[in-house]
Structure formats: C-alpha cells, structure tokens
Backbone as a ProteinNet text record, in pm:
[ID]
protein_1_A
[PRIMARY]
XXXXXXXXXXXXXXXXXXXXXXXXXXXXXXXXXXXXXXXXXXXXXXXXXXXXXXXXXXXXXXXXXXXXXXXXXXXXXXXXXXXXXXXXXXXXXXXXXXXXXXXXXXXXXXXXXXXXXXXXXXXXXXXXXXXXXXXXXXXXXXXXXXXXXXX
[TERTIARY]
-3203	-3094	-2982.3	-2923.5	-2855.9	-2681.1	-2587	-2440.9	-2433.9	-2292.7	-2254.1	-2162.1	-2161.6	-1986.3	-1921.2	-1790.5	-1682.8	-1576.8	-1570.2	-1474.3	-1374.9	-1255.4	-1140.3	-1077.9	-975.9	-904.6	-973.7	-848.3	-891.5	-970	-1065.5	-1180.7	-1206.3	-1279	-1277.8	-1221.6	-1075.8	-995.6	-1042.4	-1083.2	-1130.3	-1243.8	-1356.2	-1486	-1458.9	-1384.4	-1296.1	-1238.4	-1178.7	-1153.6	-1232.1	-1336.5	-1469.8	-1514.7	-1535.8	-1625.9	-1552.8	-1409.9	-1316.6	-1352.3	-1352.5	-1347.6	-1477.8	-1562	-1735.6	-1717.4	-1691.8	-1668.4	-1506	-1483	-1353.7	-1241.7	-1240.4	-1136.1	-970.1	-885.5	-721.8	-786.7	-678.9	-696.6	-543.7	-536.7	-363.5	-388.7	-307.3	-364.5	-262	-192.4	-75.7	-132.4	-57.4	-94.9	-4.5	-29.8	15.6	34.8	74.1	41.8	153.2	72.5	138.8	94.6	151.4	124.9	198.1	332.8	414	408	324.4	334.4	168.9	77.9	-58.1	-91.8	-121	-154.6	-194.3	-297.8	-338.4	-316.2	-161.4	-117.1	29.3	23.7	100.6	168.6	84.8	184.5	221.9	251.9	328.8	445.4	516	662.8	738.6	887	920.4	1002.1	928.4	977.5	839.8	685.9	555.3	496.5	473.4	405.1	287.3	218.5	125.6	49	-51.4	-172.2	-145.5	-178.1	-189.9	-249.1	-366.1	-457.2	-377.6	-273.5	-233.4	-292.9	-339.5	-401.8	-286.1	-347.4	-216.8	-278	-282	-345.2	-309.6	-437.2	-433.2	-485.5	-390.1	-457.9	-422.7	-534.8	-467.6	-519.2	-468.5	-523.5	-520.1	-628.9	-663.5	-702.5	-655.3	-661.3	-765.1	-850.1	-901.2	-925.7	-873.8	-855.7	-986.1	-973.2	-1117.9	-1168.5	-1289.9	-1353.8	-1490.4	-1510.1	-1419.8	-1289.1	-1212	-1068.8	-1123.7	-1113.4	-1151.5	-1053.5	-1004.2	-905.3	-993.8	-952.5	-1019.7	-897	-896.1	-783.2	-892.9	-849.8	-914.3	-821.6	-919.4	-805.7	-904.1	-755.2	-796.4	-912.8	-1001.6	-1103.8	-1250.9	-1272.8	-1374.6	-1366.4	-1348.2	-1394.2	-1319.8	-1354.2	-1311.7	-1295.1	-1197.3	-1193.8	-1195.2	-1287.4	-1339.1	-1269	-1216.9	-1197.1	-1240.6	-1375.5	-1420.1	-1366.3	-1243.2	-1254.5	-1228.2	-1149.9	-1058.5	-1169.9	-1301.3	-1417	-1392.7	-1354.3	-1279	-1448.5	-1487.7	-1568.9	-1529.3	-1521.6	-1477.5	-1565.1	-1511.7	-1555.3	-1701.6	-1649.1	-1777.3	-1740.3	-1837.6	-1797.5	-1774.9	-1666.4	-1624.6	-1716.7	-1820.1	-1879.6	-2012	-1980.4	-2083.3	-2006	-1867	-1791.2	-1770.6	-1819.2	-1861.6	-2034.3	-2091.1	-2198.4	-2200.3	-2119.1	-2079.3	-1998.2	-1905.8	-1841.6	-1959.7	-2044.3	-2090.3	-2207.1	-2248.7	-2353.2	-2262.6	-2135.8	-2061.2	-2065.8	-2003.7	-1968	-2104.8	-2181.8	-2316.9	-2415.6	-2380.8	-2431.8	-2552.1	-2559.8	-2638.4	-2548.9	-2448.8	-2370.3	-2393.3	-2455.1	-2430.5	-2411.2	-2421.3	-2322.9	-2485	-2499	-2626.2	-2599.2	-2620.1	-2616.2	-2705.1	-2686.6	-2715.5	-2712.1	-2846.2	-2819.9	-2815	-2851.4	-2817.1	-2834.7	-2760.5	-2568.8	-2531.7	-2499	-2429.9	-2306.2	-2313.1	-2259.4	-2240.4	-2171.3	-2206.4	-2161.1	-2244.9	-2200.7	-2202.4	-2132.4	-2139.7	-2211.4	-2339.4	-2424	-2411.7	-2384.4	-2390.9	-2479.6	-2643.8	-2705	-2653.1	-2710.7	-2674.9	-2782.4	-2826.5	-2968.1	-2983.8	-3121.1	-3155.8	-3171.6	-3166.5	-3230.8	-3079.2	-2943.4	-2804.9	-2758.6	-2746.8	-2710.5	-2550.3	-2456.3	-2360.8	-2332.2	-2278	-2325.5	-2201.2	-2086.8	-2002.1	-1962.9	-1930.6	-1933.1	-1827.7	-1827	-1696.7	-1629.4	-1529.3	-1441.5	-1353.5	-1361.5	-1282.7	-1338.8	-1283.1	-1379.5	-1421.4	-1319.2	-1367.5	-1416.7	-1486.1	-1493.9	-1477.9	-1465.6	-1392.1	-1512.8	-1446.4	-1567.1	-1657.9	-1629.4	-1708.1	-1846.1	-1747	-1847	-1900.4	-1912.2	-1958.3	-2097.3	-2093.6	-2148.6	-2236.2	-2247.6	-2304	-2421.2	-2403.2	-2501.6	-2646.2	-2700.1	-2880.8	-2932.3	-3057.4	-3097.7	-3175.4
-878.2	-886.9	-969.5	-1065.7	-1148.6	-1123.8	-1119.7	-1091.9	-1165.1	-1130.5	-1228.7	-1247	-1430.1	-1518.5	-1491.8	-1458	-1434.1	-1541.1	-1616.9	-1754.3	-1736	-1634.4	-1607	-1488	-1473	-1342.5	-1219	-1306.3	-1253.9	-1120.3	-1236.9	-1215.9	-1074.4	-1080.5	-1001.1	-872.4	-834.5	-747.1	-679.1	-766.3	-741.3	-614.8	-684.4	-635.8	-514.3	-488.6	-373.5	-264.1	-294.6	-195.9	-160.5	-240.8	-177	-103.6	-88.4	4.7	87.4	98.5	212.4	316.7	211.2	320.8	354.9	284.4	371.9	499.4	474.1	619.8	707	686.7	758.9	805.8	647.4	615.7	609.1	614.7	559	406	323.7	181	166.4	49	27.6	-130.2	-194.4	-348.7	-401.7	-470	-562.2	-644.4	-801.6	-972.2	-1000.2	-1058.1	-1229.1	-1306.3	-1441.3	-1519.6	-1630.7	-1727.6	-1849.8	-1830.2	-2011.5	-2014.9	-1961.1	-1935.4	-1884.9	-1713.7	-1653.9	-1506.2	-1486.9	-1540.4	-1499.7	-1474.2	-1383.8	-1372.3	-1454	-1543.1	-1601.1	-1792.8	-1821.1	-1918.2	-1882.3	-1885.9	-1861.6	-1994.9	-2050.6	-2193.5	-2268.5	-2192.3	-2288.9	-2261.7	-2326.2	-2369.1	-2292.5	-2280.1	-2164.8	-2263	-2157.9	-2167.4	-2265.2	-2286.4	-2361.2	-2277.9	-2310	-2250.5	-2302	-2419.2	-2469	-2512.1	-2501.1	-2563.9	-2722	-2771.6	-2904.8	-2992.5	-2912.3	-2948.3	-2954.8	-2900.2	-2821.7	-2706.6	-2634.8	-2518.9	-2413.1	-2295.3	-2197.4	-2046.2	-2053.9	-1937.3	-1803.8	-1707	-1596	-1475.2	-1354.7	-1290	-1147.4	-1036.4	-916.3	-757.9	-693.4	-609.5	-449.9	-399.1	-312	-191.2	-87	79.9	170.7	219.3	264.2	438.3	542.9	721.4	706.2	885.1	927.8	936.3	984.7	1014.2	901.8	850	806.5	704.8	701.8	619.6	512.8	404.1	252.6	150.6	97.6	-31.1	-153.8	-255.7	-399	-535.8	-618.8	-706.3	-838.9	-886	-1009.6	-1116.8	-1258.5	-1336	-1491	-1573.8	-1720.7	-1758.3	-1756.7	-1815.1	-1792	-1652.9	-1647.6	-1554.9	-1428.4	-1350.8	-1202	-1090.3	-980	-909.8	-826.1	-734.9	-592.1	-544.5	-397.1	-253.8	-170.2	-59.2	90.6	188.8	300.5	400.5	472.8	572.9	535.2	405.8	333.1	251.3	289.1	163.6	50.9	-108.7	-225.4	-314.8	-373.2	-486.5	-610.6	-615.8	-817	-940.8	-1040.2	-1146.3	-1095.1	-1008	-967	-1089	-1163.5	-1216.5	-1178.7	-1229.4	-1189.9	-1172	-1228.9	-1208.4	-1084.5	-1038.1	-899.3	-790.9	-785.3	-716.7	-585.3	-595.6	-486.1	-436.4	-532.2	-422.9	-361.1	-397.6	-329.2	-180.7	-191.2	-44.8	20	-37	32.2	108.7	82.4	120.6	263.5	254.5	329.9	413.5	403.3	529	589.5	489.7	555.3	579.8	638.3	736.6	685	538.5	462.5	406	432	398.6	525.7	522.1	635.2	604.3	725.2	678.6	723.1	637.6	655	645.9	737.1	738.2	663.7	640	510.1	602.6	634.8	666.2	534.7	445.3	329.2	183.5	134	128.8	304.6	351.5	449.9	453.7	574.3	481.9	559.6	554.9	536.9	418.1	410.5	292.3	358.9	301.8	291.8	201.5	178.7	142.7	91.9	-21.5	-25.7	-100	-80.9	-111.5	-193.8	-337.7	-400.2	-478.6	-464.6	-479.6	-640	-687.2	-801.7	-801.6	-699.6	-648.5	-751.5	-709.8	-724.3	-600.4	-587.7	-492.8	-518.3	-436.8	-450.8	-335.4	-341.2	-252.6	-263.1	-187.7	-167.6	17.5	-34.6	66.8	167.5	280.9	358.8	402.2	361.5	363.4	525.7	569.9	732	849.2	970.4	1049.9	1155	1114.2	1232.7	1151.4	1213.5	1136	1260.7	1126.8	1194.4	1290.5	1353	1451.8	1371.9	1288.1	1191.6	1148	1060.4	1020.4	1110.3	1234	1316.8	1370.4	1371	1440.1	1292	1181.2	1122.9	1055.3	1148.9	1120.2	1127.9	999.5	1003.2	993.6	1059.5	1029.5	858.1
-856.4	-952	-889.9	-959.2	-879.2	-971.7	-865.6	-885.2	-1008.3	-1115.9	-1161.7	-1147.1	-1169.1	-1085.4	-1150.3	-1054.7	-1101.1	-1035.2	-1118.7	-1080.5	-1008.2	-1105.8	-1069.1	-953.4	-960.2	-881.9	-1021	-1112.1	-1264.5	-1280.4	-1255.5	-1317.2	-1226.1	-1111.4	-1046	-1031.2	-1083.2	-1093.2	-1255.4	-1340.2	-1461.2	-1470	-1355.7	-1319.6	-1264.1	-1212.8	-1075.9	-1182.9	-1299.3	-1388	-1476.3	-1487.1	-1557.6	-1483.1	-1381.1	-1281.4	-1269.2	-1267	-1281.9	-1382.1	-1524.9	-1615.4	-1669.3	-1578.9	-1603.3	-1490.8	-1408.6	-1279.4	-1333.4	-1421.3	-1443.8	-1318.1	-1315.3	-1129.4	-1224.5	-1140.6	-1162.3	-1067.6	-1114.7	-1088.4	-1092.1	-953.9	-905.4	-872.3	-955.5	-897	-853.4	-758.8	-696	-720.3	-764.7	-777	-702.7	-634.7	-524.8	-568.7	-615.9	-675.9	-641.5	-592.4	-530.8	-403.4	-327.2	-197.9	-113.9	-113.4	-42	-67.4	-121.5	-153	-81.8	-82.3	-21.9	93.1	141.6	301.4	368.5	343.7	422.8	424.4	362.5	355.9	474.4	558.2	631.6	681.1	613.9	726.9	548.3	452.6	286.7	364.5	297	313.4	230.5	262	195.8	40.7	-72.4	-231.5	-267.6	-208	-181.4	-268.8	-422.4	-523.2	-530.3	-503.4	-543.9	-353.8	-383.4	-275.7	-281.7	-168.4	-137.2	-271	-299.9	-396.2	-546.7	-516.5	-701.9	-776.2	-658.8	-760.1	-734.4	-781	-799.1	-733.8	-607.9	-538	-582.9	-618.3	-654.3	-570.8	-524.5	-443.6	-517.6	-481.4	-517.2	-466.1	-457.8	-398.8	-502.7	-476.7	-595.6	-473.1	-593.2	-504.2	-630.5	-543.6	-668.1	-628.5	-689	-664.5	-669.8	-634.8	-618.5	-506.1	-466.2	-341.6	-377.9	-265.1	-148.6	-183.5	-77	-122.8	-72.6	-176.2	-189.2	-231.4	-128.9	-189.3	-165.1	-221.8	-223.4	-234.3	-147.2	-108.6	-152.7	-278.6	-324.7	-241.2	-220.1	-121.1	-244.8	-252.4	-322.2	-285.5	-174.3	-113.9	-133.1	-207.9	-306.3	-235.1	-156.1	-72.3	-89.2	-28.6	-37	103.3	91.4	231.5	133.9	144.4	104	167.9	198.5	275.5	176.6	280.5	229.8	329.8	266.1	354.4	476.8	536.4	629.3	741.5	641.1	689.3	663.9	727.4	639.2	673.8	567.1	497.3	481.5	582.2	579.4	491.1	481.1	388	305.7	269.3	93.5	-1.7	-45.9	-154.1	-282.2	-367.2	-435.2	-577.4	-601.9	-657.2	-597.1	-517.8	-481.5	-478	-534.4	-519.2	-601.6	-742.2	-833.7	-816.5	-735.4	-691.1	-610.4	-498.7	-373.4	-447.3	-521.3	-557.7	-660.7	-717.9	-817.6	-717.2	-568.1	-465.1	-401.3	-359.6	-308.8	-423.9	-528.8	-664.1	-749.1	-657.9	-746.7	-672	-522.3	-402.4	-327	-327.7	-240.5	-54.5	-127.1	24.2	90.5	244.3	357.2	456.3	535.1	670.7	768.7	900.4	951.9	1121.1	1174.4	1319.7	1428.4	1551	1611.6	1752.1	1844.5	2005.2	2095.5	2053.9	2118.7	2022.2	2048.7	2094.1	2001.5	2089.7	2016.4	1895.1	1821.5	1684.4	1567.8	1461.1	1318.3	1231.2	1187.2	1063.9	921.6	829.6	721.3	625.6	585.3	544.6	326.3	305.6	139.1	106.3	89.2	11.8	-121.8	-122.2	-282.5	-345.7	-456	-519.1	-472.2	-450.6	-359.8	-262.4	-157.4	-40.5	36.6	-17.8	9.3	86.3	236	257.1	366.5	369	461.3	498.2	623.2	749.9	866.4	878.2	950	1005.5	1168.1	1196.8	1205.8	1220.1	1161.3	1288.6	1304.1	1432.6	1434.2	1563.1	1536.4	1574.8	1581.4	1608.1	1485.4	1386.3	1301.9	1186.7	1096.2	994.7	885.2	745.3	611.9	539.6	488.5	413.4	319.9	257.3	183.8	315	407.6	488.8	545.7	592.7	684.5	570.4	448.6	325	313	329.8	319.6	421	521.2	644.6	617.8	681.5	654.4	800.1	837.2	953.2	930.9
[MASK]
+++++++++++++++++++++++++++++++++++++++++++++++++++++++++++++++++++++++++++++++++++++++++++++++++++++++++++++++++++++++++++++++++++++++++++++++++++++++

C-alpha cells in the first residue's frame, strides 16, 4: 500500500485531523509561516518572508491528546519530526506521516527489548514492509510504552 502525497504543510495537518477525529483525539495545531518564523531558516534575515526561491515556507507543529502523547513538528522540506511518549522520530516523511499515527493509534506500534546492544526501542511498523525504529532513552518508561512490550 503506498502513502498518499501530501504536497503541502496544509495538507498534511488536514490528514493529522482526520486521524484525530477517526481515534476521537483533541488536535492543537501552531503555524509558522514565513522564512523568518521557521526553525530551520536560521540564517533569513530579519522581516525575510519569502525563500530565496519565492516560495512561502510553511511549518507546523501539531499535539495530538490521548494515550500515547503524540506531537508532530511538520518542517517546509517535506519531512516530519514525530515524538511518542518523548520517543523523537526524525526525518519521517511527510507523506508517511498519517500512516505512521494511524500504526501507533491502531496498536501496531511496540516497544521491543535488545540484550545486545542493550536496549529498548520503540518499533512503528508501516504497511510496505516501512518500518521505523528508535530507541527509548531513560530509565523508566510510560505506561503506554511499558503496556506495549513484545518479546
């Protein structure tokens, strides 16, 4: 099954409240918008609305209630930074980004232990034999994650 593109920030945030209101989540969205407001334009100039290019950079970051606590930081560049439960998911693309939450909210994401390298990770299965895999830093973990352990 292959993602579908999602061009925009938009768009993406669109997709993010559908999956909200199929899991009956609260949804919190902040917009960025411009070059001088986006994280990762650090070197625009100050009152720098527009990209070199003329486009009009869009970033945003979305909180979504519920167990597990899931925010998602959309960035102009097509990409996502994911956080489950203070697990952070670096460059997800933005178009795998509503399958990635719909794997977590629909109990395919678990957490899987490791004796060498010693370990846990947090494990999200995404249809296409798409999997991402970060490890969970700390000593305790959240009841979500602890409830989600597979040998």
């Amino acid at each position: 099954m292959e993602n579908a593109h999602l061009p925009t920030t938009e768009a993406a945030v669109a997709a993010i409240r559908a999956i909200a209101k199929e899991y009956a989540l609260e949804v919190s969205v902040t917009d960025d918008i411009g070059a001088d407001q986006t994280s990762r334009r650090t070197s625009a100039g100050v009152f720098t609305v527009l990209d070199a290019d003329g486009s009009l950079p869009h970033e945003a970051f979305v909180e979504l209630g519920g167990s597990p606590s899931v925010s998602v930081r959309l960035f102009p560049e097509d990409d996502a930074k994911i956080t489950v439960d203070g697990v952070d998911f670096h460059d997800v693309p933005r178009d795998s980004v509503p399958a990635f939450l719909r794997s977590v909210y629909g109990g395919l994401a678990y957490t899987k232990g490791r004796l060498f390298p010693p370990g846990l990770r947090l494990v999200v299965p995404l249809p296409g034999d798409e999997t991402y895999q970060e490890l969970i830093l700390g000593v305790w973990l959240t009841p979500w994650l602890s409830h989600s352990m597979r040998d």
